[in-house]
GROMACS .gro file of C-alpha atoms in nm:
model
  477
    1MET     CA    1  18.991   0.956  15.705
    2PRO     CA    2  19.231   0.946  16.012
    3LEU     CA    3  18.998   0.829  16.281
    4ARG     CA    4  19.074   0.718  16.648
    5PHE     CA    5  18.843   0.474  16.824
    6ASP     CA    6  18.817   0.409  17.198
    7GLY     CA    7  18.552   0.173  17.329
    8SER     CA    8  18.450  -0.071  17.590
    9LEU     CA    9  18.196  -0.352  17.657
   10GLY     CA   10  18.038  -0.428  17.982
   11LEU     CA   11  17.943  -0.768  18.134
   12PRO     CA   12  17.643  -0.879  17.946
   13THR     CA   13  17.324  -0.977  18.098
   14GLU     CA   14  17.085  -1.244  17.944
   15THR     CA   15  16.960  -0.987  17.691
   16VAL     CA   16  17.186  -0.680  17.668
   17MET     CA   17  17.539  -0.570  17.697
   18PRO     CA   18  17.673  -0.229  17.797
   19VAL     CA   19  17.866  -0.057  17.537
   20SER     CA   20  18.066   0.262  17.539
   21LEU     CA   21  18.237   0.400  17.199
   22VAL     CA   22  18.428   0.720  17.143
   23VAL     CA   23  18.524   0.824  16.788
   24ARG     CA   24  18.769   1.123  16.739
   25VAL     CA   25  18.877   1.282  16.419
   26ARG     CA   26  19.268   1.328  16.439
   27ASP     CA   27  19.400   1.682  16.416
   28THR     CA   28  19.054   1.819  16.503
   29LYS     CA   29  18.845   1.863  16.823
   30ALA     CA   30  18.559   1.679  16.649
   31GLU     CA   31  18.441   1.358  16.852
   32ALA     CA   32  18.133   1.143  16.890
   33LYS     CA   33  18.049   0.944  17.198
   34LEU     CA   34  17.785   0.661  17.234
   35SER     CA   35  17.692   0.487  17.542
   36GLY     CA   36  17.398   0.250  17.609
   37GLN     CA   37  17.267  -0.096  17.598
   38LEU     CA   38  17.335  -0.345  17.302
   39GLY     CA   39  17.096  -0.617  17.262
   40SER     CA   40  17.093  -0.882  16.983
   41GLU     CA   41  16.899  -0.678  16.754
   42THR     CA   42  16.857  -0.346  16.941
   43LEU     CA   43  17.048  -0.052  17.066
   44HIS     CA   44  16.944   0.191  17.323
   45GLY     CA   45  17.163   0.483  17.460
   46LYS     CA   46  17.277   0.830  17.436
   47LEU     CA   47  17.482   0.988  17.143
   48SER     CA   48  17.667   1.319  17.170
   49ILE     CA   49  17.869   1.485  16.887
   50SER     CA   50  18.078   1.802  16.909
   51GLY     CA   51  18.358   2.004  16.740
   52ASP     CA   52  18.476   2.341  16.676
   53ASN     CA   53  18.490   2.355  16.285
   54LEU     CA   54  18.190   2.210  16.095
   55ASP     CA   55  18.309   2.326  15.748
   56GLU     CA   56  18.638   2.146  15.799
   57LEU     CA   57  18.472   1.818  15.925
   58LEU     CA   58  18.229   1.813  15.619
   59ARG     CA   59  18.518   1.879  15.390
   60ARG     CA   60  18.711   1.591  15.542
   61PHE     CA   61  18.406   1.351  15.493
   62ASP     CA   62  18.342   1.500  15.156
   63VAL     CA   63  17.982   1.583  15.221
   64GLY     CA   64  17.973   1.956  15.228
   65GLY     CA   65  17.937   2.008  14.846
   66GLY     CA   66  17.615   2.196  14.776
   67LEU     CA   67  17.570   2.326  15.122
   68PRO     CA   68  17.626   2.678  15.220
   69SER     CA   69  17.944   2.746  15.415
   70VAL     CA   70  17.912   2.796  15.786
   71GLY     CA   71  18.256   2.905  15.837
   72LYS     CA   72  18.440   2.788  16.139
   73ALA     CA   73  18.119   2.722  16.339
   74ASP     CA   74  18.137   2.516  16.642
   75PHE     CA   75  17.867   2.260  16.683
   76SER     CA   76  17.715   1.991  16.913
   77LEU     CA   77  17.437   1.740  16.912
   78GLN     CA   78  17.283   1.511  17.178
   79ALA     CA   79  17.018   1.245  17.123
   80VAL     CA   80  16.880   0.955  17.269
   81VAL     CA   81  16.938   0.649  17.019
   82ASP     CA   82  16.676   0.382  16.982
   83ALA     CA   83  16.748   0.126  16.706
   84GLY     CA   84  16.572  -0.200  16.640
   85GLY     CA   85  16.522  -0.429  16.332
   86ASP     CA   86  16.580  -0.179  16.045
   87VAL     CA   87  16.475   0.128  16.224
   88LEU     CA   88  16.705   0.380  16.383
   89ARG     CA   89  16.554   0.686  16.576
   90LEU     CA   90  16.732   0.985  16.731
   91GLU     CA   91  16.485   1.107  16.986
   92SER     CA   92  16.508   1.419  17.221
   93LEU     CA   93  16.750   1.549  16.983
   94ASP     CA   94  16.912   1.884  17.074
   95GLY     CA   95  17.153   2.024  16.819
   96ARG     CA   96  17.351   2.353  16.774
   97ILE     CA   97  17.554   2.513  16.498
   98SER     CA   98  17.712   2.838  16.615
   99ASN     CA   99  17.412   3.030  16.760
  100SER     CA  100  17.138   2.829  16.591
  101ARG     CA  101  16.993   2.560  16.806
  102ALA     CA  102  16.739   2.291  16.714
  103THR     CA  103  16.532   2.021  16.879
  104GLY     CA  104  16.353   1.731  16.720
  105ILE     CA  105  16.348   1.373  16.615
  106VAL     CA  106  16.524   1.184  16.324
  107THR     CA  107  16.402   0.859  16.215
  108LEU     CA  108  16.569   0.640  15.939
  109ALA     CA  109  16.401   0.307  15.827
  110LEU     CA  110  16.681   0.102  15.648
  111GLY     CA  111  16.484  -0.189  15.505
  112GLU     CA  112  16.428  -0.296  15.145
  113THR     CA  113  16.265   0.052  15.089
  114PRO     CA  114  16.480   0.299  15.293
  115ARG     CA  115  16.295   0.610  15.415
  116GLY     CA  116  16.381   0.909  15.650
  117ALA     CA  117  16.184   1.149  15.848
  118VAL     CA  118  16.322   1.471  15.999
  119THR     CA  119  16.150   1.700  16.242
  120LEU     CA  120  16.346   2.011  16.363
  121SER     CA  121  16.226   2.300  16.550
  122PHE     CA  122  16.476   2.597  16.578
  123ALA     CA  123  16.444   2.863  16.854
  124ASN     CA  124  16.677   3.087  16.653
  125LEU     CA  125  16.801   3.010  16.292
  126ASP     CA  126  17.027   3.290  16.158
  127MET     CA  127  17.058   3.224  15.785
  128ASP     CA  128  17.274   3.532  15.742
  129GLU     CA  129  17.541   3.390  15.969
  130TRP     CA  130  17.530   3.071  15.763
  131LEU     CA  131  17.543   3.212  15.418
  132THR     CA  132  17.806   3.477  15.491
  133GLY     CA  133  18.118   3.393  15.315
  134ALA     CA  134  17.961   3.118  15.100
  135PRO     CA  135  18.210   3.060  14.810
  136SER     CA  136  17.933   2.969  14.560
  137PRO     CA  137  17.556   2.955  14.538
  138VAL     CA  138  17.382   2.655  14.740
  139GLY     CA  139  17.366   2.375  14.512
  140PHE     CA  140  17.145   2.057  14.526
  141THR     CA  141  17.322   1.819  14.271
  142PRO     CA  142  17.542   1.625  14.519
  143TRP     CA  143  17.231   1.527  14.728
  144ARG     CA  144  17.008   1.406  14.439
  145GLN     CA  145  17.154   1.047  14.445
  146MET     CA  146  17.095   1.014  14.818
  147LEU     CA  147  16.721   1.145  14.784
  148ARG     CA  148  16.678   0.878  14.503
  149ALA     CA  149  16.780   0.603  14.732
  150MET     CA  150  16.589   0.733  15.051
  151PRO     CA  151  16.260   0.906  15.043
  152LEU     CA  152  16.247   1.194  15.302
  153THR     CA  153  15.978   1.371  15.503
  154LEU     CA  154  16.070   1.712  15.651
  155ASP     CA  155  15.908   1.924  15.910
  156VAL     CA  156  16.144   2.209  15.985
  157SER     CA  157  16.026   2.523  16.185
  158ALA     CA  158  16.193   2.830  16.337
  159ASP     CA  159  16.053   3.058  16.603
  160VAL     CA  160  16.285   3.321  16.488
  161LEU     CA  161  16.454   3.321  16.138
  162THR     CA  162  16.696   3.594  16.039
  163VAL     CA  163  16.725   3.654  15.668
  164ARG     CA  164  16.855   3.985  15.495
  165LYS     CA  165  16.926   4.121  15.849
  166SER     CA  166  16.553   4.105  15.920
  167VAL     CA  167  16.374   3.888  16.152
  168LEU     CA  168  16.097   3.660  16.036
  169ARG     CA  169  15.895   3.462  16.293
  170GLN     CA  170  15.711   3.131  16.292
  171ALA     CA  171  15.864   3.002  15.972
  172ARG     CA  172  15.772   2.645  15.885
  173ILE     CA  173  15.824   2.408  15.596
  174ALA     CA  174  15.660   2.060  15.580
  175ALA     CA  175  15.745   1.860  15.267
  176LYS     CA  176  15.803   1.515  15.123
  177ILE     CA  177  16.075   1.418  14.874
  178ASP     CA  178  16.032   1.097  14.697
  179ASN     CA  179  16.215   0.989  14.372
  180GLU     CA  180  16.304   1.361  14.311
  181VAL     CA  181  15.963   1.473  14.341
  182LEU     CA  182  15.896   1.734  14.625
  183GLN     CA  183  15.546   1.773  14.766
  184LEU     CA  184  15.526   2.094  14.973
  185ASP     CA  185  15.239   2.050  15.224
  186GLN     CA  186  15.282   2.381  15.399
  187VAL     CA  187  15.545   2.693  15.379
  188THR     CA  188  15.457   2.976  15.622
  189ALA     CA  189  15.643   3.277  15.757
  190LEU     CA  190  15.553   3.592  15.933
  191LEU     CA  191  15.742   3.885  15.765
  192PRO     CA  192  15.799   4.232  15.873
  193GLY     CA  193  15.489   4.466  15.888
  194ASN     CA  194  15.271   4.194  16.032
  195SER     CA  195  15.286   4.018  15.703
  196VAL     CA  196  15.205   3.650  15.637
  197VAL     CA  197  15.327   3.433  15.359
  198MET     CA  198  15.168   3.080  15.296
  199GLY     CA  199  15.238   2.831  15.010
  200SER     CA  200  15.177   2.487  14.904
  201GLY     CA  201  15.257   2.267  14.592
  202GLY     CA  202  15.534   2.068  14.459
  203ALA     CA  203  15.840   2.030  14.231
  204ASP     CA  204  15.965   1.764  13.994
  205TRP     CA  205  16.331   1.762  13.912
  206ALA     CA  206  16.358   1.407  13.790
  207THR     CA  207  16.327   1.515  13.438
  208ALA     CA  208  16.574   1.715  13.213
  209THR     CA  209  16.360   2.017  13.290
  210PRO     CA  210  16.266   2.040  13.643
  211ARG     CA  211  15.925   2.193  13.702
  212PHE     CA  212  15.742   2.338  14.012
  213ASP     CA  213  15.386   2.421  14.083
  214LEU     CA  214  15.291   2.625  14.382
  215HIS     CA  215  14.966   2.810  14.529
  216PHE     CA  216  15.034   3.109  14.749
  217GLU     CA  217  14.870   3.351  14.969
  218ALA     CA  218  14.993   3.650  15.134
  219SER     CA  219  14.886   3.935  15.347
  220SER     CA  220  15.028   4.241  15.515
  221ASP     CA  221  14.925   4.539  15.735
  222ASN     CA  222  15.237   4.745  15.649
  223LEU     CA  223  15.355   4.678  15.290
  224ARG     CA  224  15.610   4.952  15.306
  225ALA     CA  225  15.791   4.750  15.582
  226VAL     CA  226  15.815   4.462  15.350
  227PHE     CA  227  15.948   4.683  15.075
  228ASP     CA  228  16.210   4.824  15.318
  229TRP     CA  229  16.311   4.457  15.401
  230LEU     CA  230  16.341   4.379  15.027
  231GLY     CA  231  16.553   4.690  14.962
  232VAL     CA  232  16.276   4.832  14.734
  233ALA     CA  233  16.277   5.218  14.729
  234ALA     CA  234  15.924   5.368  14.789
  235ALA     CA  235  16.017   5.728  14.898
  236GLN     CA  236  15.807   5.871  14.624
  237VAL     CA  237  15.498   5.709  14.742
  238PRO     CA  238  15.294   5.898  14.999
  239PRO     CA  239  15.324   5.774  15.353
  240ASP     CA  240  14.948   5.672  15.359
  241ARG     CA  241  14.983   5.447  15.079
  242LEU     CA  242  15.148   5.093  15.063
  243ARG     CA  243  14.961   4.986  15.383
  244VAL     CA  244  14.726   4.691  15.329
  245LEU     CA  245  14.806   4.386  15.099
  246THR     CA  246  14.630   4.070  15.029
  247ALA     CA  247  14.749   3.842  14.752
  248SER     CA  248  14.687   3.494  14.619
  249GLY     CA  249  14.756   3.303  14.306
  250HIS     CA  250  14.912   2.993  14.124
  251LEU     CA  251  15.279   3.000  14.035
  252ALA     CA  252  15.424   2.735  13.795
  253GLY     CA  253  15.693   2.674  13.557
  254THR     CA  254  16.062   2.597  13.510
  255ALA     CA  255  16.400   2.756  13.516
  256ARG     CA  256  16.320   2.911  13.162
  257GLU     CA  257  15.960   2.983  13.207
  258LEU     CA  258  15.736   3.100  13.486
  259SER     CA  259  15.351   3.131  13.471
  260LEU     CA  260  15.125   3.314  13.714
  261SER     CA  261  14.755   3.258  13.698
  262ASP     CA  262  14.453   3.319  13.914
  263LEU     CA  263  14.611   3.622  14.066
  264GLN     CA  264  14.397   3.818  14.312
  265LEU     CA  265  14.579   4.121  14.438
  266ARG     CA  266  14.459   4.405  14.665
  267ILE     CA  267  14.682   4.697  14.754
  268ASP     CA  268  14.531   4.940  14.983
  269THR     CA  269  14.190   5.011  14.803
  270SER     CA  270  14.301   4.913  14.476
  271GLU     CA  271  14.209   4.550  14.335
  272ILE     CA  272  14.392   4.381  14.047
  273SER     CA  273  14.329   4.030  13.903
  274GLY     CA  274  14.478   3.860  13.610
  275ALA     CA  275  14.773   3.642  13.497
  276ALA     CA  276  15.130   3.674  13.361
  277THR     CA  277  15.416   3.470  13.213
  278LEU     CA  278  15.790   3.520  13.200
  279ARG     CA  279  16.013   3.355  12.953
  280PHE     CA  280  16.401   3.371  12.998
  281GLY     CA  281  16.665   3.341  12.728
  282ASP     CA  282  16.879   3.559  12.528
  283ARG     CA  283  16.589   3.802  12.565
  284LEU     CA  284  16.325   3.843  12.841
  285SER     CA  285  15.968   3.791  12.729
  286VAL     CA  286  15.674   3.902  12.930
  287GLY     CA  287  15.311   3.846  12.899
  288ILE     CA  288  15.048   4.023  13.117
  289ASN     CA  289  14.679   4.016  13.131
  290LEU     CA  290  14.537   4.228  13.407
  291ALA     CA  291  14.199   4.389  13.502
  292SER     CA  292  14.100   4.640  13.774
  293PRO     CA  293  13.782   4.820  13.853
  294VAL     CA  294  13.939   5.129  13.997
  295LEU     CA  295  14.311   5.241  13.996
  296ASN     CA  296  14.436   5.570  14.114
  297LEU     CA  297  14.801   5.617  14.015
  298ASP     CA  298  14.817   5.972  14.145
  299SER     CA  299  14.761   5.850  14.508
  300TYR     CA  300  15.095   5.664  14.482
  301TRP     CA  301  15.301   5.957  14.351
  302ARG     CA  302  15.401   6.213  14.629
  303ARG     CA  303  15.359   6.575  14.509
  304GLY     CA  304  15.683   6.729  14.439
  305ALA     CA  305  15.859   6.406  14.400
  306ALA     CA  306  16.134   6.359  14.145
  307ALA     CA  307  16.012   6.323  13.788
  308VAL     CA  308  16.027   6.009  13.602
  309ASP     CA  309  16.375   5.915  13.452
  310TRP     CA  310  16.300   5.872  13.097
  311THR     CA  311  16.648   5.772  12.998
  312SER     CA  312  16.646   5.480  13.233
  313LEU     CA  313  16.287   5.394  13.112
  314ARG     CA  314  16.383   5.392  12.755
  315GLY     CA  315  16.674   5.165  12.852
  316ALA     CA  316  16.450   4.944  13.011
  317LEU     CA  317  16.212   4.914  12.713
  318ALA     CA  318  16.512   4.790  12.506
  319GLY     CA  319  16.571   4.499  12.734
  320PHE     CA  320  16.260   4.294  12.704
  321ASP     CA  321  15.956   4.205  12.476
  322ALA     CA  322  15.601   4.204  12.614
  323ASN     CA  323  15.251   4.106  12.514
  324VAL     CA  324  14.999   4.312  12.738
  325ARG     CA  325  14.631   4.331  12.776
  326ALA     CA  326  14.508   4.561  13.055
  327SER     CA  327  14.151   4.667  13.128
  328ILE     CA  328  14.068   4.929  13.411
  329GLY     CA  329  13.717   5.047  13.484
  330LEU     CA  330  13.848   5.403  13.616
  331LEU     CA  331  14.203   5.513  13.593
  332THR     CA  332  14.319   5.832  13.754
  333VAL     CA  333  14.657   5.980  13.630
  334ALA     CA  334  14.780   6.329  13.639
  335ASP     CA  335  14.447   6.443  13.787
  336THR     CA  336  14.244   6.309  13.487
  337PRO     CA  337  13.999   6.040  13.513
  338ILE     CA  338  14.006   5.786  13.236
  339ARG     CA  339  13.709   5.538  13.217
  340ASP     CA  340  13.665   5.192  13.057
  341LEU     CA  341  14.042   5.186  12.964
  342LEU     CA  342  14.164   4.884  12.747
  343ILE     CA  343  14.522   4.842  12.637
  344ASP     CA  344  14.597   4.549  12.417
  345GLY     CA  345  14.928   4.545  12.227
  346THR     CA  346  15.289   4.427  12.223
  347LEU     CA  347  15.640   4.566  12.272
  348ILE     CA  348  15.887   4.380  12.046
  349ASN     CA  349  16.244   4.502  12.005
  350GLY     CA  350  16.139   4.849  12.132
  351GLU     CA  351  15.841   4.871  11.885
  352VAL     CA  352  15.498   4.924  12.030
  353ASN     CA  353  15.195   4.781  11.827
  354PHE     CA  354  14.859   4.887  11.957
  355ARG     CA  355  14.606   4.625  11.856
  356GLN     CA  356  14.370   4.850  12.022
  357ALA     CA  357  14.390   5.119  12.286
  358LEU     CA  358  14.062   5.269  12.390
  359SER     CA  359  13.868   5.466  12.642
  360SER     CA  360  13.505   5.564  12.676
  361ASP     CA  361  13.584   5.888  12.854
  362LEU     CA  362  13.931   6.052  12.849
  363ALA     CA  363  13.890   6.406  12.979
  364GLY     CA  364  13.556   6.422  12.813
  365MET     CA  365  13.623   6.239  12.495
  366ALA     CA  366  13.608   5.891  12.373
  367LEU     CA  367  13.933   5.772  12.216
  368ARG     CA  368  14.063   5.475  12.015
  369LEU     CA  369  14.403   5.409  11.874
  370GLU     CA  370  14.547   5.139  11.656
  371GLY     CA  371  14.903   5.110  11.494
  372ARG     CA  372  15.275   5.100  11.566
  373ILE     CA  373  15.520   5.319  11.730
  374ASP     CA  374  15.887   5.248  11.687
  375GLY     CA  375  16.218   5.406  11.819
  376LEU     CA  376  16.098   5.446  12.186
  377ALA     CA  377  16.404   5.288  12.326
  378ARG     CA  378  16.623   5.522  12.115
  379GLY     CA  379  16.414   5.833  12.223
  380GLU     CA  380  16.315   5.903  11.871
  381PRO     CA  381  15.964   5.785  11.824
  382GLU     CA  382  15.837   5.695  11.481
  383LEU     CA  383  15.470   5.642  11.398
  384HIS     CA  384  15.379   5.375  11.145
  385GLY     CA  385  15.019   5.422  11.027
  386LEU     CA  386  14.898   5.520  11.388
  387ARG     CA  387  14.522   5.538  11.330
  388TYR     CA  388  14.288   5.731  11.591
  389SER     CA  389  13.942   5.816  11.634
  390LEU     CA  390  13.769   6.040  11.902
  391GLY     CA  391  13.429   6.167  11.996
  392VAL     CA  392  13.400   6.461  12.214
  393ILE     CA  393  13.155   6.386  12.515
  394ASP     CA  394  13.207   6.699  12.715
  395PRO     CA  395  13.365   6.992  12.515
  396ASP     CA  396  13.392   7.223  12.812
  397ARG     CA  397  13.586   6.959  13.021
  398LEU     CA  398  13.826   6.892  12.740
  399ALA     CA  399  13.886   7.266  12.668
  400ARG     CA  400  13.967   7.331  13.021
  401LEU     CA  401  14.224   7.031  13.019
  402LEU     CA  402  14.384   7.175  12.702
  403ASP     CA  403  14.345   7.525  12.824
  404LEU     CA  404  14.166   7.639  12.532
  405ALA     CA  405  13.872   7.881  12.465
  406LEU     CA  406  13.594   7.737  12.277
  407PRO     CA  407  13.485   7.969  11.981
  408VAL     CA  408  13.119   7.905  12.036
  409PRO     CA  409  12.920   7.761  12.352
  410ALA     CA  410  12.970   7.398  12.390
  411ASP     CA  411  12.590   7.324  12.386
  412ARG     CA  412  12.569   7.469  12.021
  413LEU     CA  413  12.858   7.266  11.877
  414GLY     CA  414  12.657   6.947  11.832
  415ARG     CA  415  12.832   6.623  11.749
  416VAL     CA  416  13.214   6.665  11.767
  417ALA     CA  417  13.413   6.380  11.640
  418ALA     CA  418  13.731   6.329  11.458
  419SER     CA  419  13.952   6.033  11.307
  420GLY     CA  420  14.274   6.028  11.126
  421ARG     CA  421  14.621   5.873  11.053
  422LEU     CA  422  14.975   5.976  11.159
  423ALA     CA  423  15.293   5.857  11.014
  424GLY     CA  424  15.663   5.959  11.048
  425ASP     CA  425  15.873   6.100  11.309
  426ALA     CA  426  15.978   6.431  11.456
  427HIS     CA  427  16.171   6.521  11.144
  428ARG     CA  428  15.880   6.431  10.892
  429LEU     CA  429  15.532   6.374  11.017
  430SER     CA  430  15.247   6.322  10.775
  431PHE     CA  431  14.870   6.355  10.885
  432GLU     CA  432  14.532   6.299  10.773
  433ARG     CA  433  14.221   6.396  10.946
  434GLN     CA  434  13.853   6.388  10.908
  435GLY     CA  435  13.629   6.567  11.153
  436GLU     CA  436  13.266   6.676  11.243
  437ALA     CA  437  13.165   6.972  11.450
  438ALA     CA  438  12.853   7.199  11.457
  439GLY     CA  439  12.708   7.023  11.154
  440ALA     CA  440  13.030   7.091  10.948
  441ALA     CA  441  13.250   6.822  10.794
  442LEU     CA  442  13.633   6.903  10.796
  443THR     CA  443  13.925   6.736  10.610
  444LEU     CA  444  14.272   6.817  10.686
  445SER     CA  445  14.585   6.670  10.548
  446GLY     CA  446  14.953   6.784  10.548
  447LEU     CA  447  15.308   6.740  10.648
  448VAL     CA  448  15.511   6.879  10.951
  449LEU     CA  449  15.877   6.914  10.941
  450ASP     CA  450  16.139   6.961  11.215
  451LEU     CA  451  15.877   6.933  11.481
  452GLY     CA  452  16.020   7.039  11.822
  453HIS     CA  453  16.303   7.255  11.658
  454ALA     CA  454  16.185   7.507  11.398
  455PRO     CA  455  15.848   7.354  11.284
  456ARG     CA  456  15.745   7.401  10.912
  457TRP     CA  457  15.409   7.267  10.790
  458THR     CA  458  15.206   7.240  10.495
  459ALA     CA  459  14.836   7.155  10.498
  460LYS     CA  460  14.520   7.128  10.292
  461LEU     CA  461  14.189   7.203  10.463
  462SER     CA  462  13.829   7.150  10.323
  463ALA     CA  463  13.512   7.218  10.483
  464ARG     CA  464  13.141   7.135  10.402
  465HIS     CA  465  12.835   7.244  10.580
  466ASP     CA  466  12.472   7.157  10.465
  467SER     CA  467  12.340   7.503  10.560
  468LEU     CA  468  12.525   7.829  10.530
  469ILE     CA  469  12.262   8.010  10.734
  470ALA     CA  470  12.289   7.770  11.029
  471LEU     CA  471  12.674   7.810  11.006
  472VAL     CA  472  12.641   8.191  11.017
  473ARG     CA  473  12.399   8.182  11.298
  474LEU     CA  474  12.643   7.963  11.490
  475LEU     CA  475  12.939   8.190  11.451
  476VAL     CA  476  12.730   8.508  11.479
  477PRO     CA  477  12.438   8.441  11.723
   0.00000   0.00000   0.00000
């Protein structure tokens, strides 16, 4: 490193000696100036550092690896130096990189067990400016050796933090790093929409598989503003939705697996609790266990909004596997209330396996499904022994939903129930059904060919009633 030194020593007194030192980096405008009083084991004075190209300076000293590029940013630093014994303190620190300015204190203890403490407060920290033109993602590897040798305490805050062209306020991170173990005492930020994010926890990257463990809390008075900031489209959601959010939970895992537990989520008036897991690899694997007392999906879909893109949805189903258990006390979808809904099943390589899917009241009937459906990702569903059972609770309501006319009054039908089995695809679908209505037992089985094109079917029907007279009275009152 080509450096040029200029210095001077004043006349010493009994205890100190005036000292002045200037260090310049050749072929740049970077320089450091130190002036003060030098004692036998102490130094007290003022330090100033300045330059017009921080990236070039870091490159020359070979310490920029792993940091985001700051371009040809000019920089400056002024501080009061107080050194004694094995402790060096930079007090009244005032530093600037381009338009970002910070004040604070830096303390280095350089004894047998070196330690560092950094407290910085930014008035305005523009991360977009720092990260623009970065040649590669920010890395950490070049700094691991230094942090092994010197544990570090950090307390960094920013009154205004610019990220993704949006302004965050009162951002702060308070942490300790010791032997490649990170302890997060506090992480906070105010997001758009009067939203607050808080977290605490830790991370351990000393092992071959670094692991983190975090507790988080979040709240928002305008979730839609947060979605806009994240670039998440929500135009199909009515304007009176996506307002209030509260969330808390526990997030832990590694780069290959994430685990979310103790989730408590409230969006507007809907409450959801549960847990989830994500496993990354050649194929994404998802595990979800959620519960909600009331969930109205209709309120989150604007009338007249574009229909669901089923082609894209089928493509998404082919890209991951899932294990899902969801229970909802009252679900409203397509103007239909569904009570006591439970879905317990898997999605493996595009095949849905219902361990059980049931509802105590779906449009006036109790329903239960078990079995497998394959080919959803291809757009060619194939049923493998899909078993169903249903009991009609309110025949009139079910008939209105299906736009059917009942042959007899609903109060004269008595118990109405059915169960059966479906197998095959749209080209060849076999069915078996056993039913009960108005005291009659019905059995129906058969085959449907070319469903959806030119359907052809064959069926066998048998019926039994214990009283012919009662049946005639029902049909001919």
